[in-house]
mmCIF file of N, CA and C in Angstrom:
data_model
loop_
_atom_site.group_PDB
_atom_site.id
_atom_site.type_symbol
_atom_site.label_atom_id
_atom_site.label_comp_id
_atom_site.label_asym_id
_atom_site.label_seq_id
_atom_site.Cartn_x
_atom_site.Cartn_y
_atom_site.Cartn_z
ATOM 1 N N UNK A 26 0.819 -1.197 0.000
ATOM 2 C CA UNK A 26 0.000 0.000 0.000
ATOM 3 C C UNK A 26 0.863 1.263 0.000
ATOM 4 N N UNK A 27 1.911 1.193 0.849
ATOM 5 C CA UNK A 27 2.575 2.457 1.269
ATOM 6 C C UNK A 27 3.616 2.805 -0.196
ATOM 7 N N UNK A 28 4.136 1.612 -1.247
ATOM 8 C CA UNK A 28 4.934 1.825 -2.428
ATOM 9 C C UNK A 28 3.701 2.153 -3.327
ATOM 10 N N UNK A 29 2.585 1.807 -3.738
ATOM 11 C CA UNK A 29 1.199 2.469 -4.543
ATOM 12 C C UNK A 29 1.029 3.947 -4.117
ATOM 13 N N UNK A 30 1.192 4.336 -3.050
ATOM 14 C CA UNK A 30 1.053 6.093 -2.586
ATOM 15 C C UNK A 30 1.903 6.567 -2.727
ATOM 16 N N UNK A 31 3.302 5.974 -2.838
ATOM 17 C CA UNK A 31 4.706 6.681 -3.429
ATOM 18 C C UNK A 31 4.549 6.875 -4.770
ATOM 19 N N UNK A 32 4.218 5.853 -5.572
ATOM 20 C CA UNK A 32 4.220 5.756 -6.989
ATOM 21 C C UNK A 32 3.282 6.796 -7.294
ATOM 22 N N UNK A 33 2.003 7.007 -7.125
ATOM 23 C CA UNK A 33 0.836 8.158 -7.138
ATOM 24 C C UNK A 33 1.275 9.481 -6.966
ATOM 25 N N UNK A 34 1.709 9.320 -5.926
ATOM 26 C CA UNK A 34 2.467 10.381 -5.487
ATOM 27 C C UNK A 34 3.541 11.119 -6.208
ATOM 28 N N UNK A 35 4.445 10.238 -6.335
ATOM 29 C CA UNK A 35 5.720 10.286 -7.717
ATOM 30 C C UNK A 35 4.530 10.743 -9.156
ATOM 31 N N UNK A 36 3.997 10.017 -9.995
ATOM 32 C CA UNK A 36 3.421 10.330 -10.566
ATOM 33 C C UNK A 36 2.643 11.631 -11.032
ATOM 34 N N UNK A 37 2.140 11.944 -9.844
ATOM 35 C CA UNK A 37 0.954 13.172 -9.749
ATOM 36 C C UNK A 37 2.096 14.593 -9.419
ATOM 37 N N UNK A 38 3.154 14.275 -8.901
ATOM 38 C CA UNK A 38 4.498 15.131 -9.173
ATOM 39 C C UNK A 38 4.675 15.395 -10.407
ATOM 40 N N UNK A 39 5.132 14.517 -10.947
ATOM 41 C CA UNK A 39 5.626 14.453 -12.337
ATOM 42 C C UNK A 39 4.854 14.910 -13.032
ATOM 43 N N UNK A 40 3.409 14.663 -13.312
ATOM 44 C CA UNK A 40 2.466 15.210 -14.194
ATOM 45 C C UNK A 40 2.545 16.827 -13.744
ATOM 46 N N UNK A 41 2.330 17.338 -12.831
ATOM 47 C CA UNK A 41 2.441 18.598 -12.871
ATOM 48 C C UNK A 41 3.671 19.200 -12.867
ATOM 49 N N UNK A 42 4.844 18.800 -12.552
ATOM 50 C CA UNK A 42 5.967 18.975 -13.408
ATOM 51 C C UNK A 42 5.690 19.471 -14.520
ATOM 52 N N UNK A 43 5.507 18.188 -15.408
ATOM 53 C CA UNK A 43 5.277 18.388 -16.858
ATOM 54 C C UNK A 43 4.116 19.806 -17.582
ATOM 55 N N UNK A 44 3.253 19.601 -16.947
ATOM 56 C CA UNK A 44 2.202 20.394 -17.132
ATOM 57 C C UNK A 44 2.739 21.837 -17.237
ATOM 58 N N UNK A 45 3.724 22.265 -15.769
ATOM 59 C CA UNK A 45 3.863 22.815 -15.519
ATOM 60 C C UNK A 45 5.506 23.675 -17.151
ATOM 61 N N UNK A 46 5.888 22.619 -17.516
ATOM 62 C CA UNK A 46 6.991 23.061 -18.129
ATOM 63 C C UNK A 46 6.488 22.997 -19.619
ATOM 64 N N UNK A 47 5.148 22.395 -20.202
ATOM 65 C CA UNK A 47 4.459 22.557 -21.016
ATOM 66 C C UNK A 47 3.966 24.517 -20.998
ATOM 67 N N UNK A 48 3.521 24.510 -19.851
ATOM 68 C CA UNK A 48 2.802 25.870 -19.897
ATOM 69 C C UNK A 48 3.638 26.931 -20.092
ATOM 70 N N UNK A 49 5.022 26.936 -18.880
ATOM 71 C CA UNK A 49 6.371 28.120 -19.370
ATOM 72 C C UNK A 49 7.103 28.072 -21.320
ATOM 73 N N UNK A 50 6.620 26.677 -21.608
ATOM 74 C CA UNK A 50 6.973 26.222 -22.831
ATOM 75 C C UNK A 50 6.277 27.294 -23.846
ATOM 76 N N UNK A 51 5.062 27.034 -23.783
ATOM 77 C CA UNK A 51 3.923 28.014 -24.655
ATOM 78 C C UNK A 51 3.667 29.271 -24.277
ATOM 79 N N UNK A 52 3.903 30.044 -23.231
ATOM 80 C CA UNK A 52 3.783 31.221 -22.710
ATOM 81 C C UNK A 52 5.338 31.846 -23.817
ATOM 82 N N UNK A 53 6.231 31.249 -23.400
ATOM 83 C CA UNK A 53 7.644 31.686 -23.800
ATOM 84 C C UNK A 53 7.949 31.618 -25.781
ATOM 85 N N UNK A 54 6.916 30.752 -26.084
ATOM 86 C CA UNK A 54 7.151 30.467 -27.537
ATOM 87 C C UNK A 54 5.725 31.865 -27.953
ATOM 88 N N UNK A 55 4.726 32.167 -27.361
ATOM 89 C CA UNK A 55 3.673 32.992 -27.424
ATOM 90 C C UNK A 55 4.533 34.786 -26.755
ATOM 91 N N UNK A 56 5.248 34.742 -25.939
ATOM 92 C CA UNK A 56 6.049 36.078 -25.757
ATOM 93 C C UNK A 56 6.937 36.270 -27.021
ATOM 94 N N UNK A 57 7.572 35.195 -27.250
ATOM 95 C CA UNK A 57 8.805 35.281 -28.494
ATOM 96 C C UNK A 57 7.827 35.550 -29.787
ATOM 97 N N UNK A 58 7.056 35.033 -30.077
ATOM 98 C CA UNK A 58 6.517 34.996 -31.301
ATOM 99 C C UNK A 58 5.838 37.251 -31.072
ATOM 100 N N UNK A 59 4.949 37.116 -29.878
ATOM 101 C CA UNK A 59 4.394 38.530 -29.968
ATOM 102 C C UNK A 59 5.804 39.707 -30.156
ATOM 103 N N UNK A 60 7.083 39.362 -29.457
ATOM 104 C CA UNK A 60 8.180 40.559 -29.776
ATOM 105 C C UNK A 60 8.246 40.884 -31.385
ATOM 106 N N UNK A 61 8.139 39.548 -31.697
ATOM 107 C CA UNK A 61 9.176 39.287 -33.599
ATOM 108 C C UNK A 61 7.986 40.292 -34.059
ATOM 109 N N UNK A 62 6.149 39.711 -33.913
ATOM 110 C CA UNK A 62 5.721 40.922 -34.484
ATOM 111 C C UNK A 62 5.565 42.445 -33.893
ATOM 112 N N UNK A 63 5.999 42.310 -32.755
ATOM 113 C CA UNK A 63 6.348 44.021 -32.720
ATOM 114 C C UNK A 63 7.346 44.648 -33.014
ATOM 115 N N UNK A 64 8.604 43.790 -33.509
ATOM 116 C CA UNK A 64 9.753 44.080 -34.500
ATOM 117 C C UNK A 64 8.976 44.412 -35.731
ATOM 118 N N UNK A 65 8.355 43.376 -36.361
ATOM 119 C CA UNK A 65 8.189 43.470 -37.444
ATOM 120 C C UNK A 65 7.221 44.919 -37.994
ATOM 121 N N UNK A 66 5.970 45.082 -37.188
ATOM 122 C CA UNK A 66 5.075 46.059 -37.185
ATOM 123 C C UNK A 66 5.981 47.232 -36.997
ATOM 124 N N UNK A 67 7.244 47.552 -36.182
ATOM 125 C CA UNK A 67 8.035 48.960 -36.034
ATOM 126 C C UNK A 67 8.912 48.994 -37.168
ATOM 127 N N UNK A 68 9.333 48.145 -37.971
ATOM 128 C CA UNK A 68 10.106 47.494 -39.061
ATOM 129 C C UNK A 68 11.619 48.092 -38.295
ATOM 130 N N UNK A 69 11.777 47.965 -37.217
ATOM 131 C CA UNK A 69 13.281 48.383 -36.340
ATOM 132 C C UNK A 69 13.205 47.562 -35.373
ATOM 133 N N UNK A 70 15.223 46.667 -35.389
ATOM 134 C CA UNK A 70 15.414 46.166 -34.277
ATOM 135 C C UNK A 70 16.481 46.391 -32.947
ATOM 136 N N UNK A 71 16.073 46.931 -32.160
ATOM 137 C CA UNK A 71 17.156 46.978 -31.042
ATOM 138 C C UNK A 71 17.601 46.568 -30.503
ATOM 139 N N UNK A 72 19.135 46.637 -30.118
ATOM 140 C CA UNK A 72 19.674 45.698 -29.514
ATOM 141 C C UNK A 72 18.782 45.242 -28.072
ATOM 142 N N UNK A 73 17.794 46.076 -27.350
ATOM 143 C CA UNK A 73 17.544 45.198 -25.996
ATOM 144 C C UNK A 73 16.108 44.185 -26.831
ATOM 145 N N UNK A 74 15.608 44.433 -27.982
ATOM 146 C CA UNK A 74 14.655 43.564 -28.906
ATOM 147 C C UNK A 74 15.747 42.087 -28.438
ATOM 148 N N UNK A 75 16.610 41.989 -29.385
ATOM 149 C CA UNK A 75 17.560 41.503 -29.796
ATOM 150 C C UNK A 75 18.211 39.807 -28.131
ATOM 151 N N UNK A 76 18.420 41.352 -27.151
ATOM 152 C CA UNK A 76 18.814 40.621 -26.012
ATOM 153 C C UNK A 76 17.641 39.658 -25.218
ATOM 154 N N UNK A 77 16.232 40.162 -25.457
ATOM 155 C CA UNK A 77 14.783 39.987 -24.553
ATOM 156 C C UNK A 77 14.872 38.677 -25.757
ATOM 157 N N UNK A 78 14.726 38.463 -26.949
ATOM 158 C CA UNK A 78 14.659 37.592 -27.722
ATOM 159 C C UNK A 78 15.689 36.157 -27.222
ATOM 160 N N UNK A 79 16.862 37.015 -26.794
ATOM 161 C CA UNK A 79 17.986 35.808 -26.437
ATOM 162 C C UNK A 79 17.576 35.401 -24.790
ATOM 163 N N UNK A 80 16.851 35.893 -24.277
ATOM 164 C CA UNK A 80 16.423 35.344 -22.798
ATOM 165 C C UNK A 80 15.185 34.352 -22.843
ATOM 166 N N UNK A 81 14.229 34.617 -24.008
ATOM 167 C CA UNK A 81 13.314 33.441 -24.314
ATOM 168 C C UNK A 81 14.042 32.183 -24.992
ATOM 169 N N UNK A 82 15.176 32.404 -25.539
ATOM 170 C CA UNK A 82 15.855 30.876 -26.079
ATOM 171 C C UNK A 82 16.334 30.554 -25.029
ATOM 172 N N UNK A 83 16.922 31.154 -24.392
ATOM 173 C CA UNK A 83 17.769 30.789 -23.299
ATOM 174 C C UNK A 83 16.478 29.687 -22.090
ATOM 175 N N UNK A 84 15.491 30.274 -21.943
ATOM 176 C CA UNK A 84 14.548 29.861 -21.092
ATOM 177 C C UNK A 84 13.591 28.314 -22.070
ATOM 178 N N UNK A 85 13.706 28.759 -23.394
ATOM 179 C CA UNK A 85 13.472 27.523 -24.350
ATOM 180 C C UNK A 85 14.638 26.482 -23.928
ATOM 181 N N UNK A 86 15.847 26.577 -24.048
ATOM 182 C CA UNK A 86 17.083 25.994 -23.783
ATOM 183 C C UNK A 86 17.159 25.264 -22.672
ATOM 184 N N UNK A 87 16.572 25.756 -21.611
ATOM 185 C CA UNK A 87 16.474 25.263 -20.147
ATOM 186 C C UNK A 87 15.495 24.298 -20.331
ATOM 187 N N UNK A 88 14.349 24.412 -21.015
ATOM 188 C CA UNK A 88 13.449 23.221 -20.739
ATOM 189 C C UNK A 88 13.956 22.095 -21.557
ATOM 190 N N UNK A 89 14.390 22.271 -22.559
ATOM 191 C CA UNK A 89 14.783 21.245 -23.935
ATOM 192 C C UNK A 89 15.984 20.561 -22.930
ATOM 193 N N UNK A 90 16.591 21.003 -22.247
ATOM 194 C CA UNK A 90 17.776 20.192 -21.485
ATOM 195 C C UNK A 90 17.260 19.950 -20.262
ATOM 196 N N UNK A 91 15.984 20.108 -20.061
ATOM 197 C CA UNK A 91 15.412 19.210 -18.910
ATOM 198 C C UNK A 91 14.573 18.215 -19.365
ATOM 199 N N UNK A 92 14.031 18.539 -20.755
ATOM 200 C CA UNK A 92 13.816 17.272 -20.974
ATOM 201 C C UNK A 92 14.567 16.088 -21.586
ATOM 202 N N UNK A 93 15.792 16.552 -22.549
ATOM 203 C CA UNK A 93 16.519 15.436 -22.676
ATOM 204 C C UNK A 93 17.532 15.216 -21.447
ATOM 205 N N UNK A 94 17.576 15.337 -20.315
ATOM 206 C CA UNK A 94 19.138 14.963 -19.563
ATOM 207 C C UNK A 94 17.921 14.953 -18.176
ATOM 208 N N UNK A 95 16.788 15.161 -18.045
ATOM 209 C CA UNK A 95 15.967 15.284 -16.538
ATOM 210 C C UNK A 95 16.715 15.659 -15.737
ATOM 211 N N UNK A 96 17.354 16.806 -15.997
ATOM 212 C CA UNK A 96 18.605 17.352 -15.339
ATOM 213 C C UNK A 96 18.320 18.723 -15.479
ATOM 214 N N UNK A 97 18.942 19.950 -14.501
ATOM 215 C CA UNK A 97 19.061 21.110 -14.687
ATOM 216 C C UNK A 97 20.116 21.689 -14.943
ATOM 217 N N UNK A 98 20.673 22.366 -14.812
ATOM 218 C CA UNK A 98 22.243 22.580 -14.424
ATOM 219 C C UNK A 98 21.746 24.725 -13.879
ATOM 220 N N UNK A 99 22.414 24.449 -12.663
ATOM 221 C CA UNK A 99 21.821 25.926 -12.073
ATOM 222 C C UNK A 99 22.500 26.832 -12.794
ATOM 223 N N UNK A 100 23.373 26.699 -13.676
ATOM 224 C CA UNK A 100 24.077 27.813 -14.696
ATOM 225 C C UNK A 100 22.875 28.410 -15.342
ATOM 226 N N UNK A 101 21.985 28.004 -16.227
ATOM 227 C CA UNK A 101 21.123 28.371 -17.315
ATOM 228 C C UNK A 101 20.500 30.082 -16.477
ATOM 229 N N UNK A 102 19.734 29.566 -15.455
ATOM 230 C CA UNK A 102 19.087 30.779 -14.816
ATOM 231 C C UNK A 102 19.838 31.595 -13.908
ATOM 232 N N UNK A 103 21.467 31.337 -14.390
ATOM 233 C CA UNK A 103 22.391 32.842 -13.680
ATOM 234 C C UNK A 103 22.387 33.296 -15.131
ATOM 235 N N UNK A 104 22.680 32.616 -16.261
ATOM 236 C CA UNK A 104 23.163 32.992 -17.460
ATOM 237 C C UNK A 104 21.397 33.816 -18.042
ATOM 238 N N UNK A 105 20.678 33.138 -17.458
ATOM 239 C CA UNK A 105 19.363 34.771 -17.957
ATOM 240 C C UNK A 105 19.285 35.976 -17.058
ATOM 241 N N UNK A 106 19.576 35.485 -16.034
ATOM 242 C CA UNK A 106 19.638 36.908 -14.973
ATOM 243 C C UNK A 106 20.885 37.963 -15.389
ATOM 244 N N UNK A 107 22.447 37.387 -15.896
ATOM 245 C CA UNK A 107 22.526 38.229 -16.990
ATOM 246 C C UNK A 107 22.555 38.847 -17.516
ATOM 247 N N UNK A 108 21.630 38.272 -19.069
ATOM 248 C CA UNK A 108 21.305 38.764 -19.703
ATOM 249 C C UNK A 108 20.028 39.902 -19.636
ATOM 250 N N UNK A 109 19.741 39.499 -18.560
ATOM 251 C CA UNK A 109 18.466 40.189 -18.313
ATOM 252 C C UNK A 109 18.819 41.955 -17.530
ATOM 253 N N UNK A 110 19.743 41.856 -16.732
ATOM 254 C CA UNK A 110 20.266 42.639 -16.407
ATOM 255 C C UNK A 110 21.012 43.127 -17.413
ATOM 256 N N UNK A 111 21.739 43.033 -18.373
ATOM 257 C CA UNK A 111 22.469 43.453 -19.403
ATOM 258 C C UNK A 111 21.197 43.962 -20.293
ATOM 259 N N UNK A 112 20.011 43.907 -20.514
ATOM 260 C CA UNK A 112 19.183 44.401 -21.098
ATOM 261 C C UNK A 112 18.495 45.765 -20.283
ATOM 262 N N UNK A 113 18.557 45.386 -18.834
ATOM 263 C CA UNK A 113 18.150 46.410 -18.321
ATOM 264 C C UNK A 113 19.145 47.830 -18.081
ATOM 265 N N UNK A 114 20.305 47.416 -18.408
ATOM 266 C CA UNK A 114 20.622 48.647 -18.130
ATOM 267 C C UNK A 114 21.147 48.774 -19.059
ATOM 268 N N UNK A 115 21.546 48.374 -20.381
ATOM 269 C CA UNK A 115 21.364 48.928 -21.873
ATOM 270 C C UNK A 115 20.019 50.090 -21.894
ATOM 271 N N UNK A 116 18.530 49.533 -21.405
ATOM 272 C CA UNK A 116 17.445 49.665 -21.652
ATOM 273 C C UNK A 116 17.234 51.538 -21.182
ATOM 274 N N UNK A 117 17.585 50.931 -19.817
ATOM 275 C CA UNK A 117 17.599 52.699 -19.160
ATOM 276 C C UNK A 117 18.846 53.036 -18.311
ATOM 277 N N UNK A 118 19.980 52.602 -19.304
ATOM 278 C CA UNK A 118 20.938 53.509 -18.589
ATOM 279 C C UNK A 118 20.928 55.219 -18.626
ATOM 280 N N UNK A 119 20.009 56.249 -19.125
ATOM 281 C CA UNK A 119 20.087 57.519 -19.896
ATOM 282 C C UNK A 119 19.138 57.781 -18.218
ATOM 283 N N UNK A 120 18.603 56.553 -18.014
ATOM 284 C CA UNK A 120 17.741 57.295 -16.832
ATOM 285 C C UNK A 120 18.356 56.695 -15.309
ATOM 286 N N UNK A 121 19.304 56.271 -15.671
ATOM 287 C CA UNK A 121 19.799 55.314 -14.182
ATOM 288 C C UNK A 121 20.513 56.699 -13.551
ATOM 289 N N UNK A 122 20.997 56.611 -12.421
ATOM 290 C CA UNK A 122 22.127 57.287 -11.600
ATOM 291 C C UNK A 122 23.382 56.663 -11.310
ATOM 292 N N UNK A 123 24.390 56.966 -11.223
ATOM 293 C CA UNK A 123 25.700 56.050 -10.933
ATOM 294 C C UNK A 123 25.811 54.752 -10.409
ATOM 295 N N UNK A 124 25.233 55.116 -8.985
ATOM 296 C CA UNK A 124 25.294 53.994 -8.222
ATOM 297 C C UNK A 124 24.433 53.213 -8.546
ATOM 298 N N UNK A 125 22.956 53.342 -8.989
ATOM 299 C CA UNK A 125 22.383 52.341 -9.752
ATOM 300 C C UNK A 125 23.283 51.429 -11.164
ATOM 301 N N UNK A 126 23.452 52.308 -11.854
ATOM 302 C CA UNK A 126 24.533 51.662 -12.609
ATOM 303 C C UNK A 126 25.435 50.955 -12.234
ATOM 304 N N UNK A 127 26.276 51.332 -11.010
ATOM 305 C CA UNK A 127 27.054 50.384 -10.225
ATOM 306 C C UNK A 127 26.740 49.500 -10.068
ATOM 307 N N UNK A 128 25.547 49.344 -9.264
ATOM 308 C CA UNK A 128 24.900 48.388 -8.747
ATOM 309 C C UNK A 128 24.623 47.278 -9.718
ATOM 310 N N UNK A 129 24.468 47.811 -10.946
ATOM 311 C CA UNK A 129 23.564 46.574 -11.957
ATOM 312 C C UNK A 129 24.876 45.765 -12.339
ATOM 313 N N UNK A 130 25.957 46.539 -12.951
ATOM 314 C CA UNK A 130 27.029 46.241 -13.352
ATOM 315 C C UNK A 130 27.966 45.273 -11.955
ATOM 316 N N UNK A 131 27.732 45.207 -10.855
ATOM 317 C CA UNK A 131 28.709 44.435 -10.387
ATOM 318 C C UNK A 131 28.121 43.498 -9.700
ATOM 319 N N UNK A 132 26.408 43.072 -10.183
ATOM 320 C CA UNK A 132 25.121 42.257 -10.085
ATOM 321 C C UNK A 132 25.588 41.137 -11.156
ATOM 322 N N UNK A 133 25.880 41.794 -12.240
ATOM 323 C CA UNK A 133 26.352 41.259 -13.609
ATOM 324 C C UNK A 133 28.011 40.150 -12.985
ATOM 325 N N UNK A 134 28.843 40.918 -12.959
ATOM 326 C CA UNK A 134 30.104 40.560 -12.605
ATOM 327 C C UNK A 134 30.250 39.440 -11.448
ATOM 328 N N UNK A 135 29.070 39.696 -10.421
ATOM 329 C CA UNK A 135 28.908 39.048 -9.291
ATOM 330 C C UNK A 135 28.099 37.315 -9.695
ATOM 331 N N UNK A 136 27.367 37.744 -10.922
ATOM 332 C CA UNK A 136 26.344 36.410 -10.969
ATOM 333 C C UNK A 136 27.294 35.848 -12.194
ATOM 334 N N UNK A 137 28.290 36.553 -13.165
ATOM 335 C CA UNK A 137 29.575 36.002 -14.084
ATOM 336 C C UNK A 137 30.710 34.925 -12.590
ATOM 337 N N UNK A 138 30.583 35.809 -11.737
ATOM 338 C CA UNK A 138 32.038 34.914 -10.981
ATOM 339 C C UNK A 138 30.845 33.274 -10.496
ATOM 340 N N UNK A 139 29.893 33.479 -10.135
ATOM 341 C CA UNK A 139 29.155 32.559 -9.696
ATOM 342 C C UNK A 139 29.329 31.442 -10.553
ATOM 343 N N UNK A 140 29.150 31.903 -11.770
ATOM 344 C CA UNK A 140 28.745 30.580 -12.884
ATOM 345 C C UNK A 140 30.467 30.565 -13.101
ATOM 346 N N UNK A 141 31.286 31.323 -13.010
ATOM 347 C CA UNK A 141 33.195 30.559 -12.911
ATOM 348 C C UNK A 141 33.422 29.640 -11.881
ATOM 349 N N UNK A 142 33.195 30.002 -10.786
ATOM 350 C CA UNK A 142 33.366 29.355 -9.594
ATOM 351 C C UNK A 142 32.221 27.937 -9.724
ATOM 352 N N UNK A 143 30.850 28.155 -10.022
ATOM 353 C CA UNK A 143 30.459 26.637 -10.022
ATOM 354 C C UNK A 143 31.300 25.544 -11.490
ATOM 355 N N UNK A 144 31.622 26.602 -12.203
ATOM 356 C CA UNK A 144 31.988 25.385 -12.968
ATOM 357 C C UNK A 144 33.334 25.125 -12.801
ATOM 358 N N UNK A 145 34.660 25.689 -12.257
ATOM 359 C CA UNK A 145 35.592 25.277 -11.437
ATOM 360 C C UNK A 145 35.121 24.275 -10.466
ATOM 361 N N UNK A 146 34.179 24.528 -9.513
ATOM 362 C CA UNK A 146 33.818 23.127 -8.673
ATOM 363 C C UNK A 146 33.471 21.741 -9.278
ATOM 364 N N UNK A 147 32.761 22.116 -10.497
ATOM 365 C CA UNK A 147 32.327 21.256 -11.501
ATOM 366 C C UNK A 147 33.548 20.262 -11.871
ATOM 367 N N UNK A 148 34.554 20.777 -12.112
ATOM 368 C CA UNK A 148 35.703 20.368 -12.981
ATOM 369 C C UNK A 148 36.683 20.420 -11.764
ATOM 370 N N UNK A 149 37.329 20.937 -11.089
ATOM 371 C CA UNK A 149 38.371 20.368 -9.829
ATOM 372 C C UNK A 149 37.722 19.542 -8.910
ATOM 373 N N UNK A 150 36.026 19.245 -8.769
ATOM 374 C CA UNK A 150 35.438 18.587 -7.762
ATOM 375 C C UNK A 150 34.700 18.082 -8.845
ATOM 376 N N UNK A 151 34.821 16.719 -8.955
ATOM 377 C CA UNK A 151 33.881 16.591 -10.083
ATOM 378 C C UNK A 151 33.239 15.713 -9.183
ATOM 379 N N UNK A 152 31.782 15.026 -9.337
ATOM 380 C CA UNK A 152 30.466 14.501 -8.751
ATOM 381 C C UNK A 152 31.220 12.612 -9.394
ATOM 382 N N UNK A 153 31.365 11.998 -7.910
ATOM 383 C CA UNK A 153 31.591 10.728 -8.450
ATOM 384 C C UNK A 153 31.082 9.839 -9.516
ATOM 385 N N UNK A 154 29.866 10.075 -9.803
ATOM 386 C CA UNK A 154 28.813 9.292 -10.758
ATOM 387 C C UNK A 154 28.106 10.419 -11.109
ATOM 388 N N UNK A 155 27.508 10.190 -12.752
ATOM 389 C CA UNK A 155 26.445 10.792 -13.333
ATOM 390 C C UNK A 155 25.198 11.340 -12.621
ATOM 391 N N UNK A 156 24.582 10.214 -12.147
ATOM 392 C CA UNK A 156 23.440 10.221 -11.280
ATOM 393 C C UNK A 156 23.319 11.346 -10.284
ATOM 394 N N UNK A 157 24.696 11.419 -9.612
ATOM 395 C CA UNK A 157 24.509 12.267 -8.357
ATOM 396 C C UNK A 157 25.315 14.129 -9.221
ATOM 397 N N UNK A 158 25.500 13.753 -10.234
ATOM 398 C CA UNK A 158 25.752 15.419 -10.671
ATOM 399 C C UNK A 158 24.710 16.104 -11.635
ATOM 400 N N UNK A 159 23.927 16.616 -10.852
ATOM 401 C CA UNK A 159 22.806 17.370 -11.601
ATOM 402 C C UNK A 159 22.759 18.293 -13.166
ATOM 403 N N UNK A 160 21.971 17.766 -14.023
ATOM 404 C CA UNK A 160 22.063 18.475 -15.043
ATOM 405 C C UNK A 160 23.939 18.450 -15.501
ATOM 406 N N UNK A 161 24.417 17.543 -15.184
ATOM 407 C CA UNK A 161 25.777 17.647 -15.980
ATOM 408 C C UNK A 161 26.086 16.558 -17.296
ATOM 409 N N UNK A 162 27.095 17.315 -18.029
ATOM 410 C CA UNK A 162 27.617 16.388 -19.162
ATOM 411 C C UNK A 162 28.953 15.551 -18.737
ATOM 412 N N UNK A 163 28.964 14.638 -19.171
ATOM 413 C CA UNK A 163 30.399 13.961 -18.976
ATOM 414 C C UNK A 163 31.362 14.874 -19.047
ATOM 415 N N UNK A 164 31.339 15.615 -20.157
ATOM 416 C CA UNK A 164 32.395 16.955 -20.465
ATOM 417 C C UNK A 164 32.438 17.244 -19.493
ATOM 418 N N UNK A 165 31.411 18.139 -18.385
ATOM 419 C CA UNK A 165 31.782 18.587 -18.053
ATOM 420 C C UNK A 165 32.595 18.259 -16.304
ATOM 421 N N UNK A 166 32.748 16.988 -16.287
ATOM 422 C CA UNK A 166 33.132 16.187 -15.227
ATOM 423 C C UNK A 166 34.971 15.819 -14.904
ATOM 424 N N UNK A 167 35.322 16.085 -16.845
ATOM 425 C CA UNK A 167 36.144 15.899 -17.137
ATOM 426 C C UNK A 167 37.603 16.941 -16.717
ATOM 427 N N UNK A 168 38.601 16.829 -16.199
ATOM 428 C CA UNK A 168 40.115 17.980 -16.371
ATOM 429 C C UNK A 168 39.955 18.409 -17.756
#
């Protein structure tokens, strides 16, 4: 009885998992698709067009490698925060103040050393077995 309520349990996880990465799936392919035609309707593209476009692949990217590897790897969502920040203060640097600018810029630098340092741990500490290293490639296990 008690392995049938795990399995259900497991199951009814998983389905909304899924559900759940179906829905960011179509929201994100329905945002990307509405930018291209508000590119297209202004017939001009800007670079933060350009960058907001590269944060929906990036977030496409994350699910496509959760579904082939059922793995994450916590890099993907430093590498949109980012970009995302690199859009924002492209976006309104004319209206920022210094230290805001500071601030964004060493947000940037701060979440760049993060993703050096995990993947140095990655690679001088590598995860004994596949299984127990999340979202990783053999590559990246490797000297």
């Amino acid at each position: 009885m008690k392995k049938q309520i795990q399995h259900f349990n497991h199951s009814a996880l998983s389905l909304i998992e899924h559900i759940g990465l179906l829905v960011i799936a179509i929201a994100t392919v329905f945002a990307m698709s509405s930018e291209v035609i508000n590119m297209l309707n202004s017939k001009a593209v800007m670079l933060t067009d350009l960058l907001l476009l590269f944060l929906y692949l990036e977030v496409v990217a994350m699910i496509q490698r959760y579904y082939t590897s059922g793995k994450l790897p916590v890099r993907f969502p430093l590498y949109i925060g980012i970009v995302a920040l690199a859009r924002y203060l492209i976006l309104d640097m004319k209206a920022m103040d210094e230290w805001r600018m500071i601030a964004v810029t060493s947000s940037i630098l701060l979440l760049a050393l993060a993703i050096l340092l995990i993947r140095y741990g990655h690679v001088r500490f590598p995860y004994l077995s596949d299984e127990s290293a999340p979202g990783m490639d053999k590559s990246e296990t490797t000297h």
